[in-house]
Structure formats: structure tokens, C-alpha cells
Coordinates of C-alpha atoms and ligand atoms in Angstrom, one line a residue:
M1 CA 89.9 68.1 72.7
F2 CA 92.9 68.2 75.0
S3 CA 93.7 65.3 77.3
K4 CA 96.0 67.2 79.8
I5 CA 96.2 70.9 80.7
L6 CA 98.6 72.8 83.0
I7 CA 97.2 75.6 85.1
A8 CA 99.7 78.4 85.5
N9 CA 98.0 80.0 88.5
R10 CA 97.1 79.5 92.1
G11 CA 94.3 80.1 94.6
E12 CA 90.6 80.1 93.7
I13 CA 91.0 80.5 90.0
A14 CA 93.3 77.5 89.7
V15 CA 90.7 75.5 91.6
R16 CA 87.9 76.9 89.4
I17 CA 89.8 75.8 86.3
I18 CA 90.6 72.3 87.7
R19 CA 86.9 71.8 88.4
A20 CA 86.1 72.6 84.7
L21 CA 88.8 70.1 83.6
D22 CA 87.4 67.4 85.9
E23 CA 84.0 67.9 84.3
L24 CA 85.4 67.8 80.8
G25 CA 87.4 64.6 81.6
I26 CA 90.8 66.4 81.0
A27 CA 93.8 65.7 83.3
S28 CA 94.9 68.7 85.3
V29 CA 98.5 69.7 86.2
A30 CA 99.1 72.3 89.0
V31 CA 102.3 74.3 89.5
Y32 CA 103.2 75.8 92.9
S33 CA 105.6 77.9 94.7
E34 CA 107.4 76.8 97.9
L35 CA 104.8 78.8 99.9
D36 CA 101.9 76.9 98.3
R37 CA 102.9 73.3 99.0
D38 CA 99.8 72.7 101.1
A39 CA 97.4 74.8 98.9
P40 CA 94.1 73.4 97.8
H41 CA 94.9 73.9 94.1
V42 CA 97.9 71.6 94.5
A43 CA 95.9 68.9 96.4
R44 CA 93.0 69.2 93.9
A45 CA 95.1 68.6 90.7
G46 CA 96.0 65.3 89.1
E47 CA 99.7 66.2 89.2
A48 CA 101.6 69.0 90.7
Y49 CA 105.1 70.5 90.2
L50 CA 107.2 72.9 92.3
I51 CA 108.3 75.8 90.1
G52 CA 110.2 78.0 92.5
P53 CA 110.3 80.1 95.7
A54 CA 107.5 82.2 97.0
E55 CA 108.2 85.4 95.0
A56 CA 105.9 85.4 92.0
A57 CA 108.7 86.6 89.7
K58 CA 110.5 83.3 90.4
S59 CA 107.5 81.0 90.4
Y60 CA 104.1 81.9 88.9
L61 CA 105.7 84.4 86.5
N62 CA 108.6 82.1 85.6
A63 CA 107.5 81.4 82.0
E64 CA 110.6 79.3 81.2
R65 CA 110.1 77.0 84.1
I66 CA 106.3 76.6 83.5
L67 CA 106.9 75.7 79.8
E68 CA 109.5 73.2 80.9
V69 CA 107.1 71.5 83.3
A70 CA 104.4 71.5 80.6
G71 CA 106.8 69.8 78.2
R72 CA 107.9 67.3 80.8
C73 CA 104.4 66.2 81.9
G74 CA 102.9 66.2 78.4
A75 CA 100.4 69.0 78.8
E76 CA 99.0 70.1 75.4
A77 CA 97.8 73.5 76.7
I78 CA 98.3 76.0 79.4
H79 CA 95.5 77.9 81.2
P80 CA 96.8 81.2 82.6
G81 CA 93.7 82.2 84.7
Y82 CA 93.9 85.9 85.6
G83 CA 96.9 88.0 86.7
F84 CA 100.4 86.6 86.5
L85 CA 101.0 85.5 82.8
A86 CA 97.4 85.9 81.6
E87 CA 97.9 89.1 79.6
N88 CA 101.5 88.6 78.6
A89 CA 101.7 88.5 74.8
A90 CA 105.3 87.3 75.0
F91 CA 104.3 84.3 77.0
A92 CA 101.4 83.5 74.6
R93 CA 104.0 83.6 71.8
A94 CA 106.5 81.4 73.8
C95 CA 103.8 78.8 74.3
E96 CA 103.1 78.7 70.5
E97 CA 106.8 78.3 69.8
A98 CA 107.0 75.5 72.3
G99 CA 104.1 73.8 70.5
I100 CA 101.7 74.3 73.5
V101 CA 98.3 75.9 73.2
F102 CA 97.9 79.1 75.2
I103 CA 94.2 79.2 76.4
G104 CA 93.4 82.8 75.6
P105 CA 93.3 85.1 72.6
P106 CA 96.0 85.4 69.9
A107 CA 99.1 87.3 71.1
S108 CA 98.2 90.0 68.6
A109 CA 94.9 90.7 70.4
I110 CA 96.7 90.9 73.8
D111 CA 99.2 93.4 72.3
A112 CA 96.5 95.5 70.6
M113 CA 94.5 95.8 73.9
G114 CA 97.5 96.1 76.1
S115 CA 98.4 99.5 74.7
K116 CA 95.4 101.7 75.8
T117 CA 96.2 104.3 73.1
R118 CA 96.4 101.6 70.4
A119 CA 93.2 100.1 71.7
R120 CA 91.4 103.5 71.6
E121 CA 92.6 104.1 68.0
L122 CA 91.5 100.6 66.9
M123 CA 88.1 101.1 68.6
R124 CA 87.5 104.5 67.1
D125 CA 88.3 103.2 63.6
A126 CA 85.9 100.3 64.2
G127 CA 83.1 102.7 65.1
V128 CA 83.2 101.7 68.8
P129 CA 82.5 104.8 71.0
I130 CA 85.5 105.8 73.2
V131 CA 85.6 108.3 76.0
P132 CA 86.4 111.7 74.3
G133 CA 90.1 112.5 74.4
T134 CA 93.3 111.7 72.7
V135 CA 94.1 108.4 70.8
E136 CA 97.7 109.3 70.7
A137 CA 100.3 109.7 73.4
V138 CA 100.6 113.2 74.8
A139 CA 104.3 113.8 74.9
T140 CA 104.8 116.9 77.1
L141 CA 103.0 118.8 79.8
K142 CA 102.7 121.7 77.4
D143 CA 100.9 119.6 74.9
A144 CA 98.6 118.3 77.6
E145 CA 97.8 121.8 78.8
R146 CA 96.9 122.9 75.3
I147 CA 94.8 119.8 74.5
A148 CA 93.0 119.9 77.9
A149 CA 92.1 123.6 77.5
D150 CA 91.3 123.7 73.8
E151 CA 90.0 120.2 72.9
I152 CA 88.7 118.4 75.9
G153 CA 87.9 120.8 78.7
Y154 CA 88.2 120.3 82.4
P155 CA 88.0 118.1 84.3
V156 CA 90.4 115.8 82.5
A157 CA 91.6 112.3 83.3
V158 CA 95.3 111.5 82.7
K159 CA 95.9 107.8 82.1
A160 CA 99.0 105.7 81.5
A161 CA 99.1 104.1 78.1
G162 CA 100.4 100.9 79.5
G163 CA 97.9 101.0 82.3
G164 CA 94.6 99.5 83.0
G165 CA 92.4 98.8 86.0
G166 CA 93.1 102.3 87.2
K167 CA 96.9 102.0 87.6
G168 CA 98.4 105.2 86.4
F169 CA 95.1 107.1 86.5
R170 CA 95.0 110.7 87.7
V171 CA 92.4 113.5 87.6
A172 CA 92.9 117.2 87.1
L173 CA 89.8 119.1 88.0
E174 CA 91.3 122.4 86.9
P175 CA 94.3 123.6 85.0
G176 CA 96.4 124.1 88.2
E177 CA 96.2 120.4 88.9
L178 CA 97.3 119.2 85.5
K179 CA 101.1 119.2 86.2
S180 CA 100.9 116.9 89.1
A181 CA 98.3 114.6 87.4
F182 CA 100.4 114.4 84.3
E183 CA 103.6 113.7 86.2
G184 CA 101.9 111.3 88.6
A185 CA 100.3 109.2 85.8
A186 CA 103.6 109.1 83.9
R187 CA 105.6 108.0 87.0
E188 CA 103.1 105.3 87.8
G189 CA 103.1 104.1 84.2
E190 CA 106.9 103.9 84.3
K191 CA 106.9 102.1 87.7
F192 CA 104.2 99.5 86.9
F193 CA 104.5 99.0 83.1
S194 CA 107.9 100.4 82.2
D195 CA 106.1 102.9 80.0
A196 CA 105.8 106.6 81.0
T197 CA 103.5 107.4 78.0
V198 CA 100.2 109.0 79.0
Y199 CA 97.0 110.1 77.2
L200 CA 94.0 112.3 78.1
E201 CA 90.3 111.6 78.4
R202 CA 87.4 113.8 79.5
Y203 CA 86.7 113.0 83.1
L204 CA 83.2 111.8 83.6
P205 CA 81.8 112.9 87.0
D206 CA 80.1 109.7 88.4
P207 CA 79.9 107.1 85.8
R208 CA 79.0 103.4 86.3
H209 CA 81.5 100.7 85.5
V210 CA 79.6 98.4 83.1
E211 CA 81.4 95.6 81.3
V212 CA 80.3 93.0 78.8
Q213 CA 81.4 89.3 78.8
V214 CA 82.2 88.1 75.3
L215 CA 83.0 84.7 73.8
A216 CA 84.5 84.2 70.4
D217 CA 85.5 81.0 68.5
G218 CA 87.6 80.4 65.4
H219 CA 84.6 79.5 63.3
G220 CA 83.3 83.1 62.9
T221 CA 81.1 83.3 66.0
T222 CA 81.4 86.2 68.5
I223 CA 78.7 86.5 71.1
H224 CA 78.1 88.5 74.3
L225 CA 76.6 87.3 77.6
G226 CA 75.1 90.5 78.8
E227 CA 76.6 93.0 81.2
R228 CA 78.1 93.1 84.7
D229 CA 77.9 96.2 86.8
C230 CA 81.1 96.6 88.8
S231 CA 80.6 100.1 90.1
I232 CA 81.3 99.3 93.8
Q233 CA 85.1 99.7 93.8
R234 CA 87.7 101.4 95.9
R235 CA 91.0 102.6 94.5
H236 CA 90.1 100.7 91.4
Q237 CA 89.7 97.4 93.2
K238 CA 86.3 95.9 92.5
L239 CA 84.6 94.8 95.7
I240 CA 81.1 93.8 94.6
E241 CA 79.9 92.9 91.1
E242 CA 76.4 92.0 89.8
S243 CA 74.8 90.8 86.7
P244 CA 72.7 92.2 85.2
A245 CA 73.0 95.9 86.1
P246 CA 70.0 97.2 88.2
E247 CA 67.1 97.2 85.8
W248 CA 66.6 101.0 86.1
I249 CA 70.2 101.5 84.9
V250 CA 70.3 99.1 81.9
D251 CA 67.1 98.1 80.1
E252 CA 66.7 95.5 77.4
A253 CA 67.4 98.1 74.6
L254 CA 70.5 99.4 76.2
R255 CA 71.8 95.8 76.9
E256 CA 71.3 95.1 73.2
R257 CA 73.2 98.3 72.3
I258 CA 76.2 97.8 74.6
G259 CA 76.3 94.1 73.8
T260 CA 76.7 94.9 70.1
I261 CA 79.4 97.5 70.9
A262 CA 81.3 94.8 72.8
V263 CA 81.0 92.2 70.0
E264 CA 82.2 94.8 67.5
A265 CA 85.2 95.6 69.8
A266 CA 86.1 91.9 70.0
K267 CA 85.8 91.4 66.3
A268 CA 88.1 94.4 65.6
V269 CA 91.0 92.6 67.2
D270 CA 90.1 89.1 65.9
Y271 CA 89.4 88.0 69.4
R272 CA 89.2 84.3 70.5
G273 CA 88.1 82.8 73.7
A274 CA 86.6 84.5 76.8
G275 CA 87.1 88.3 77.2
T276 CA 85.6 91.3 78.7
V277 CA 84.9 94.7 77.2
E278 CA 85.0 97.3 80.0
G279 CA 83.1 100.6 79.6
L280 CA 81.8 103.6 81.4
L281 CA 78.0 104.3 81.4
D282 CA 76.7 107.8 82.0
S283 CA 73.6 106.9 84.0
E284 CA 71.9 110.2 83.1
T285 CA 72.5 110.3 79.3
K286 CA 72.8 106.5 79.0
E287 CA 75.9 107.2 76.8
Y288 CA 78.3 104.2 76.8
Y289 CA 82.0 104.5 76.2
F290 CA 84.7 101.8 75.6
L291 CA 87.3 101.9 78.4
E292 CA 89.5 98.9 77.8
M293 CA 89.3 95.2 77.0
N294 CA 90.5 92.5 79.4
T295 CA 91.9 89.7 77.4
R296 CA 91.4 86.9 80.0
V297 CA 88.8 85.3 82.1
Q298 CA 88.0 87.7 84.9
V299 CA 87.5 87.3 88.7
E300 CA 83.8 88.3 88.3
H301 CA 83.0 85.9 85.4
T302 CA 81.0 83.9 87.9
V303 CA 78.0 86.3 88.1
T304 CA 77.5 85.9 84.4
E305 CA 77.7 82.1 84.7
M306 CA 74.9 82.3 87.3
T307 CA 72.5 84.3 85.1
T308 CA 73.2 82.6 81.8
G309 CA 74.0 79.1 82.9
I310 CA 77.0 79.1 80.5
D311 CA 80.3 77.8 81.8
I312 CA 82.7 80.5 80.6
V313 CA 85.9 78.6 81.5
K314 CA 84.8 75.5 79.6
E315 CA 83.8 77.6 76.6
G316 CA 87.3 79.1 76.6
I317 CA 88.9 75.7 76.7
R318 CA 86.7 74.4 73.8
V319 CA 87.6 77.4 71.7
A320 CA 91.3 76.9 72.4
A321 CA 91.0 73.3 71.2
G322 CA 89.6 74.6 67.9
E323 CA 86.0 73.6 68.6
P324 CA 83.0 75.9 68.0
L325 CA 81.3 77.6 71.0
S326 CA 78.5 75.3 72.4
V327 CA 76.1 78.3 72.3
G328 CA 75.0 80.9 69.9
Q329 CA 73.7 84.4 70.6
A330 CA 70.1 83.2 70.4
D331 CA 70.8 80.6 73.2
V332 CA 71.8 83.3 75.6
V333 CA 69.0 84.0 78.0
L334 CA 69.5 86.0 81.2
R335 CA 67.6 84.7 84.2
G336 CA 67.4 86.3 87.6
H337 CA 70.1 88.3 89.3
A338 CA 73.6 87.3 90.7
I339 CA 75.8 89.2 93.1
E340 CA 79.5 88.5 93.9
C341 CA 81.3 89.8 97.1
R342 CA 85.1 89.5 97.1
I343 CA 86.2 88.1 100.4
N344 CA 89.5 89.8 100.8
A345 CA 91.9 89.6 103.8
E346 CA 91.7 93.3 104.4
D347 CA 90.5 95.6 107.2
A348 CA 87.9 98.0 105.9
S349 CA 88.2 100.1 109.1
T350 CA 91.9 100.9 108.4
K351 CA 91.5 102.0 104.8
F352 CA 91.3 98.4 103.5
A353 CA 94.8 97.7 104.7
P354 CA 96.0 94.2 103.8
A355 CA 95.5 91.8 106.7
P356 CA 97.4 88.6 106.0
G357 CA 97.4 85.8 108.4
R358 CA 96.4 82.2 109.1
I359 CA 92.8 80.9 108.9
G360 CA 91.7 78.9 111.9
A361 CA 88.3 77.3 111.7
Y362 CA 86.7 77.7 108.3
V363 CA 83.1 77.1 107.3
E364 CA 81.7 78.2 103.9
P365 CA 78.0 79.1 103.5
G366 CA 75.7 76.9 101.5
G367 CA 72.0 76.4 100.7
P368 CA 69.9 77.5 97.8
G369 CA 71.5 79.8 95.2
V370 CA 74.9 80.1 96.9
R371 CA 78.2 79.5 95.3
V372 CA 81.7 79.8 96.9
D373 CA 84.8 79.9 94.7
S374 CA 87.7 79.7 97.1
G375 CA 91.3 78.7 97.2
V376 CA 91.6 78.2 100.9
R377 CA 90.6 75.8 103.8
A378 CA 91.0 75.6 107.5
G379 CA 94.7 76.2 108.3
S380 CA 95.5 78.1 105.1
E381 CA 98.0 81.0 105.3
I382 CA 97.1 84.2 103.5
S383 CA 100.5 85.5 102.5
P384 CA 101.4 89.1 101.9
M385 CA 103.2 87.8 98.8
Y386 CA 100.1 87.3 96.8
D387 CA 96.6 88.7 96.1
P388 CA 94.6 89.3 99.3
M389 CA 91.4 87.7 97.8
V390 CA 90.7 84.5 99.8
A391 CA 87.3 83.6 98.2
K392 CA 84.4 84.8 96.2
L393 CA 80.9 84.5 97.5
I394 CA 78.3 84.5 94.7
V395 CA 74.6 84.2 95.1
W396 CA 71.7 83.9 92.6
D397 CA 68.0 84.7 93.1
A398 CA 65.0 85.8 91.0
D399 CA 65.7 89.5 91.4
R400 CA 68.1 92.0 92.8
E401 CA 66.3 92.5 96.1
Q402 CA 66.0 88.8 96.8
A403 CA 69.6 88.2 95.7
T404 CA 70.7 90.9 98.2
A405 CA 68.7 89.2 101.0
R406 CA 70.3 85.9 100.1
M407 CA 73.8 87.4 100.1
L408 CA 73.2 88.9 103.6
R409 CA 72.1 85.4 104.7
A410 CA 75.2 83.7 103.2
L411 CA 77.6 86.3 104.6
A412 CA 76.2 85.7 108.0
E413 CA 76.8 81.9 107.6
Y414 CA 80.4 82.4 106.6
E415 CA 82.9 81.6 109.4
I416 CA 86.5 82.5 108.9
E417 CA 88.4 82.4 112.2
G418 CA 91.7 84.1 112.8
L419 CA 91.6 86.4 109.8
K420 CA 90.3 89.9 109.2
T421 CA 88.2 89.9 106.1
L422 CA 85.7 92.1 104.2
I423 CA 82.7 90.0 105.4
A424 CA 81.5 92.7 107.9
F425 CA 82.0 95.4 105.3
H426 CA 79.9 93.6 102.7
R427 CA 77.1 93.0 105.3
A428 CA 77.1 96.7 106.2
L429 CA 77.2 97.9 102.6
L430 CA 74.5 95.6 101.3
A431 CA 72.2 96.8 104.1
T432 CA 72.4 100.4 103.0
E433 CA 69.8 102.5 101.2
Q434 CA 72.5 103.5 98.7
W435 CA 73.0 99.9 97.6
A436 CA 69.2 99.3 97.4
R437 CA 68.9 102.4 95.2
G438 CA 71.8 101.0 93.0
E439 CA 74.2 103.9 93.7
T440 CA 77.9 103.7 93.1
C441 CA 78.6 104.3 96.8
R442 CA 81.8 106.2 96.1
D443 CA 81.2 108.5 99.1
L444 CA 80.5 105.6 101.4
L445 CA 83.7 103.8 100.5
E446 CA 85.7 106.9 101.5
D447 CA 83.6 107.6 104.6
R448 CA 86.1 107.2 107.5
E449 CA 83.4 107.3 110.2
W450 CA 81.2 104.7 108.5
L451 CA 84.2 102.4 107.9
A452 CA 85.5 102.9 111.4
A453 CA 82.3 101.4 112.7
L454 CA 83.4 98.2 111.0
A455 CA 86.5 97.9 113.2
F456 CA 87.2 94.4 114.6
D457 CA 86.6 94.8 118.3
K458 CA 89.3 92.2 119.2
P459 CA 91.9 90.4 117.2
P460 CA 90.1 87.4 115.8
A461 CA 90.8 84.3 117.8
A462 CA 94.0 82.5 117.0
P463 CA 93.7 79.0 115.6
P464 CA 94.0 76.3 118.2
P465 CA 97.4 74.6 118.4
P466 CA 97.5 71.0 117.2
A467 CA 97.7 68.3 119.9
D468 CA 101.4 67.6 120.7
E469 CA 101.0 64.0 121.7
G470 CA 98.4 61.2 121.6
E471 CA 97.3 58.2 119.7
P472 CA 99.1 57.2 116.5
V473 CA 97.7 59.0 113.6
E474 CA 97.7 58.6 109.9
Q475 CA 99.8 61.5 108.4
T476 CA 100.1 62.6 104.9
Y477 CA 103.6 63.8 104.0
V478 CA 104.2 65.9 100.9
V479 CA 107.2 64.6 99.2
E480 CA 108.8 66.1 96.1
V481 CA 110.7 63.9 93.8
S482 CA 112.6 65.8 91.1
G483 CA 110.2 68.7 91.7
R484 CA 107.0 66.6 91.3
K485 CA 104.7 66.4 94.2
F486 CA 103.7 63.1 95.8
D487 CA 101.6 62.5 98.9
V488 CA 103.0 59.8 101.2
R489 CA 100.8 58.4 103.9
V490 CA 102.5 57.3 107.1
I491 CA 100.9 55.8 110.2
G492 CA 102.7 56.7 113.4
P493 CA 102.9 59.1 116.4
P494 CA 102.0 62.7 115.8
G495 CA 104.8 65.3 115.5
G496 CA 108.1 65.0 113.7
P497 CA 109.0 66.5 110.3
G498 CA 106.1 67.3 108.1
A499 CA 103.6 66.8 110.9
A500 CA 102.2 70.2 110.2
A501 CA 100.8 68.8 106.9
A502 CA 99.3 65.9 108.7
G503 CA 95.6 65.2 108.6
N504 CA 93.3 62.4 109.5
G505 CA 92.4 61.7 105.9
A506 CA 90.1 64.7 105.3
Q507 CA 90.7 67.9 107.2
P508 CA 94.2 69.2 107.5
T509 CA 95.3 70.2 111.0
P510 CA 95.9 73.9 111.2
K511 CA 99.6 74.7 111.6
R512 CA 100.7 76.4 114.7
P513 CA 102.2 79.8 113.8
T514 CA 105.9 80.1 114.5
R515 CA 106.9 82.0 117.6
A516 CA 108.1 84.9 115.5
A517 CA 104.8 85.0 113.6
R518 CA 102.9 85.0 116.9
E519 CA 105.0 87.9 118.2
R520 CA 104.5 89.8 115.0
S521 CA 100.8 89.4 115.1
A522 CA 100.7 90.5 118.7
E523 CA 102.5 93.7 117.7
T524 CA 100.0 94.3 114.9
A525 CA 97.1 93.6 117.2
S526 CA 98.3 96.3 119.6
N527 CA 97.5 98.8 117.0
G528 CA 100.9 99.5 115.5
H529 CA 101.9 102.6 117.5
D530 CA 102.4 103.6 121.0
G531 CA 103.2 107.1 122.2
D532 CA 105.4 108.8 119.6
T533 CA 106.2 105.8 117.5
L534 CA 104.4 105.1 114.2
A535 CA 104.8 101.4 113.4
S536 CA 104.1 99.7 110.2
P537 CA 100.7 97.9 110.2
M538 CA 101.9 95.6 107.4
Q539 CA 104.7 94.0 105.6
G540 CA 105.5 95.6 102.3
N541 CA 107.7 98.0 100.4
V542 CA 108.0 101.7 101.0
W543 CA 106.8 103.3 97.8
K544 CA 106.8 107.0 98.8
V545 CA 107.9 109.1 101.7
P546 CA 106.3 112.6 101.1
V547 CA 107.6 114.0 104.4
Q548 CA 111.1 114.8 105.8
A549 CA 112.7 114.5 109.2
G550 CA 112.3 117.7 111.1
Q551 CA 109.0 118.5 109.4
Q552 CA 105.8 119.4 111.2
V553 CA 102.8 117.1 110.5
V554 CA 99.2 117.2 111.5
A555 CA 97.3 114.1 112.6
G556 CA 96.1 112.2 109.5
E557 CA 98.8 113.5 107.2
I558 CA 100.4 110.9 104.9
V559 CA 103.8 109.9 106.3
T560 CA 104.5 107.1 103.8
I561 CA 102.8 104.9 101.2
I562 CA 103.5 101.2 101.5
E563 CA 102.9 98.9 98.7
A564 CA 101.7 95.5 99.8
M565 CA 99.6 92.8 98.2
K566 CA 99.4 94.9 95.0
M567 CA 97.8 97.8 96.9
E568 CA 99.1 101.2 97.8
N569 CA 98.5 101.9 101.5
E570 CA 98.6 105.4 102.9
I571 CA 100.1 105.4 106.4
T572 CA 99.1 108.5 108.2
A573 CA 100.4 110.3 111.2
H574 CA 98.7 109.1 114.4
K575 CA 99.3 112.4 116.1
A576 CA 100.4 115.9 115.3
G577 CA 104.0 116.9 115.9
V578 CA 107.5 117.1 114.5
I579 CA 109.0 114.1 112.7
A580 CA 112.0 113.4 115.0
E581 CA 113.0 110.1 113.3
L582 CA 112.3 108.8 109.9
P583 CA 114.3 105.6 109.4
I584 CA 112.7 104.7 106.0
S585 CA 113.3 105.6 102.4
E586 CA 111.7 104.7 99.2
G587 CA 112.2 101.2 98.1
D588 CA 112.8 99.8 101.6
A589 CA 111.2 96.5 102.6
V590 CA 109.4 96.9 105.9
R591 CA 107.8 94.3 108.2
S592 CA 104.7 94.6 110.3
G593 CA 105.8 96.4 113.5
D594 CA 108.8 98.1 112.0
V595 CA 109.2 101.8 113.1
L596 CA 108.2 104.1 110.2
A597 CA 108.6 107.4 112.1
V598 CA 108.8 108.9 115.5
I599 CA 106.6 112.0 116.0
R600 CA 107.3 114.2 119.0
D601 CA 105.0 116.9 120.3
A602 CA 105.9 120.2 118.7
Ligands
MV4_701 C1 87.3 107.0 84.4 C2 86.4 107.7 85.3 C3 85.9 108.9 84.9 N1 86.3 109.4 83.7 N2 87.6 107.6 83.2 C4 89.1 103.5 85.3 C5 89.4 102.2 85.8 C6 88.2 101.7 86.5 N3 88.7 100.9 87.6 C7 87.5 103.0 87.0 N4 88.0 104.0 86.1 C8 87.4 105.2 85.9 N5 87.8 105.8 84.7 C9 87.2 108.8 82.9 N6 87.5 109.3 81.7 C10 86.1 107.1 86.5 C11 86.6 105.9 86.8 C12 86.2 105.3 88.1 C13 85.0 104.7 88.3 C14 84.1 104.4 87.3 C15 82.9 103.7 87.5 C16 82.6 103.3 88.8 C17 83.5 103.5 89.9 C18 84.7 104.2 89.6 C19 85.5 104.4 90.7 C20 86.7 105.1 90.5 C21 87.0 105.5 89.2

């Protein structure tokens, strides 16, 4: 077994991995960006090293720097978590060349599953059912038109070959829509994956997203841990996941069948470690189709851990160390029902717009059957630079109905001051008939009126400012010596440099936001637009501007799409009129409160 592992990640998953390492008696090494100096994953690890500025490209994606730190501190392996470098085959190879174990599958398996067309071809050859469509790239619109009309039939899905998780996914319900779907998917593929290649699938009307957790070791064992149902998603972002699927959707025989499909899929690419086979289930015909394989530990691995009692992160580490899995297929017994709610810093009432900010008071729920995997604490800043997920709330109970009641109770216990999160959305959704009936809730997630009722009636209270004067306190200063983090304790008067990181030994004092930040948040709170001016509700990058100055718009028409926190956010006209000013163009960086357009009455 390893004696020291570096975690190339941040937030809740870094903390989750460190917990596994603590239990296995393995030393942990955190890496962090300048923005994450005070982050829990840094405090929690045995050692921590600064790897660069806030931008992920210069820190958490900086493979060279991370490998250099691993070499310097003597880590024998790197755990990538999810996101960042987790599915980067070049990084897996670079680890191998540096003599450091990449905790994940072989680079060849990442490559095979990374290309969706290659994956479909491999799966078809292995006898794994794939969604009917092409296994080869479709080069031109003309080809697409012919194949859609003669071989697949409408509606068709156009997907980017480099895609996954819904990026570069467009639907053409009829021939007239194919051109824009084809071009849209290609453009998005180019933008996100530097690959404009697309392929076609039959579009299934209202399938369920059902995925299977697999584990494989280097001793010939590949097993599955049952399914997760992740059908509650919006714009391909999963919001709620459960394991198992509702019993009237997946019965024991179907579980056996899709479990076997998933094991076959993993074996076809010589898989190692923890992975997930994603698929679509037609709930009427019970037909199951392979969609893609995620070659990493996933956000929602937790619900499977709750129903199987198997620690998926630890099993992945064991396998990477060359050990056999600690369980065989016969040891996998599903018990009860688990549900996970993603607690994102988002505002469901404004189309799930990112809502970064600083957390004031913070109390996590507890009690029987409740698990919280979080990467924050009181005073933490949720930055627009990273993923908006602040925590995952997971519950377990004997069945789906009781697990739902327990989740509602836990959501009610959760206190997150100063930040807009999806807690209210989850409470509302889990109380619906649709959820109780196990529906995919796709209509509800787009229902403006239903979501509008979840609006925050007032800006959440700002965190209290720390006391400016008083008794001498013990303060912990974070000091970096040659990039390595040390905590230095100083007894003295409060205030002074580094005082923001001060604590009384346990709870850190929330930082007071800078004046500029307070002013910015006041602007956002005032709704973003007054009169003719449409102001940006968020910080991000202008991705598209489908309108032009001088053009007439109706209220609700898309004025621009801003990319922030990995999400595309449609910003719509707040009133009808003529666009008098349009001071933005594609690629611009905008801050919260910046003017996007001025719309005058026509
Ligand atoms: C599909 C589909 C229908 N037909 N593919 C792909 C990524 C995943 N996030 C959802 N994806 C879908 N792929 C074909 N050929 C419908 C979806 C889909 C979906 C599936 C199950 C449950 C909820 C969904 C929400 C949006 C899209």
C-alpha cells in the first residue's frame, strides 16, 4: 500500500479523499490555488502546497506543477478526484513517466471512452447495446440529412464526439431543425473539446438516466454495485441522484441485466479502479442503452456507498496499489434507499443562475441516516472561478418514501447564511407528487412559475463583521515557505495582517467582505436592472450575443448567454423595446452589475 498520496483537487471531493486516506493510515498532501489558502481541504491535509493563482488553468490543471510537488514531497500516487485532470489521458501518462501512480484507469481506457464515437464502436463490438445511430463521425450536413432520414428517423440527437455530460448535445425534432442542431453541436464540440466532430443517435422521448457503478482490479475481477437513477437534471447538470432506482422502474431482473451490461462495457476497455457506465432506460419498453463511461469517481458515488456499505474511494486506492478488491460480486448486497441533493450556490428562481458569495453562519444537518460531504465552513467564499457545488447532502433510510421524508427533515436543518443555494428548490421538489411517483420532472424544472415561487424574498443576511478590537486573541497565520503551507499561531491583539484567517482554535472568524465586494453584492441584490438598463446578474464571460443594436426585442427574449461556473446562462430582455446600446461582444469578461444592454421603449 502507498504511504503518501497527493490529491490533485479541491472542495468536497478533496476532503472526501483525505478522509479515506486518514482511515487507511496514508499521509495526505493537498495542493491549492491562491484563492483556496483558507479552504478546508488545505487545513485537513497532512501537508499542503501552493500551486498557482486562482485560475484553474494555472493551478488545479497545472499538471507540470502538480507532478513537481508530488516529486518534491515524496507522494507515490496522485488522486485526481473528478473534474480538472481526472479524465485527462495525457496526465495519466505523464504520471506514469514520472514514476507516480495515477489513481484511475489506464490512460488507454480514458482515451477509448473519451471519444464517444470510439466508445460506441467498442461497445457495439463487445455486444453492449448502444443507442441506435452512427458509430462513425458524420462529416457533413448532407450526410447527416441522409442518415437521419433513411437510417435513424426523426427526432434525432446530434452529439459532439469529444463531448459527454450533455455538452455539445442538440436535438432535431424534424428535418428543418437538423442544420442548426448539426452546426450547434459542432460549434460546441470545437469550443469545449477542440473537436468539431459529431455523430447521430435516435432521440429517445423521455428516457431515464440510469448509471451503474463498477469496480475492477488488476487480478481479473470486475464487479458492479447496482444502479443510480440520476434523471432529475437540468441542462445536463444532475441535481438529485438516488440508489437504487425506484423499484417500479428497475426490478431485480433488470438490475442484473444492466449490471452485466456495465461489467461487459468495463471489461471491453480493460478497466481498472472505480468507474461508471451511464445509460438511458426507456421506462416503457425497459430497453437499456449504453451512453458513455465516466472513467473517474463521480460526484454521486455516495448514494451507492450508502446502499452497499462499500467505500468506493478506498477500493479505487487499493486497486491502484495493485491489491485485489476487498469485495466480490456475491458480497454486494443492496440495502434500503439513498438520495443525494446537490447543494449548489445557485438561484433556482432565476434559471439556476450562479450565486457566488460568502457563507456567514453555517450549520450542517445531522442525526440518523444523514451524511454531508462538504468542502466549506462558516466564512468560506464560493468563488465564480470554480464549480458552484458547496456540499452534497445524502440520506439513507429503509425505503424511498422514508428516505424522502428524512431528506426533507435534513434540508430543513441545514443553515447556510449569506448565500443563495438550492436548499429551497430541493425542499419544494421532493414534496411534489411527481417526485413521489418517480417521474423525471423535466417539465417542472423548466416551469418558470413554479421556480419563481422559490425566489429569495430578501438578500440573505450578510455575515457579521469580526470584532475590530478587544482582548488579545490567539491567531493562526497561514505562512508559505517555498510554496509549502505552515500554520503559525500568534497570541496578540486582533487585527493586523492575516487577521482574517484568525480563529480561536476551532472556528475561523468569517472574513468581512471588501468594500468593493459589498457594493457589488448590493447591486446584484437590487435585481440587476433599473429602467432601461439590463445589468449582468453575474460575473462571467459573454459566450453569445444573438441580438444586435437597433433591433426590436420582446420581454424574455435572449439578449446574451454568459458562461459562468461552467454553466451557460441565458440573460433575457427585462422589457420589450429597441436595443439602444449593446456594449458587449462575444468573449468579453463581465462582472456582476455591468451593463449588458440598454433597451428603450419602441
Ligand atoms: C439523450 C436523450 C435522448 N436521446 N440521448 C445525455 C447526457 C445526459 N446528461 C442526458 N442526455 C440525454 N441523452 C438520446 N439519444 C436525453 C438525454 C437527457 C436526459 C436523459 C435522462 C434523464 C434526463 C435527461 C435530461 C436531459 C437530456
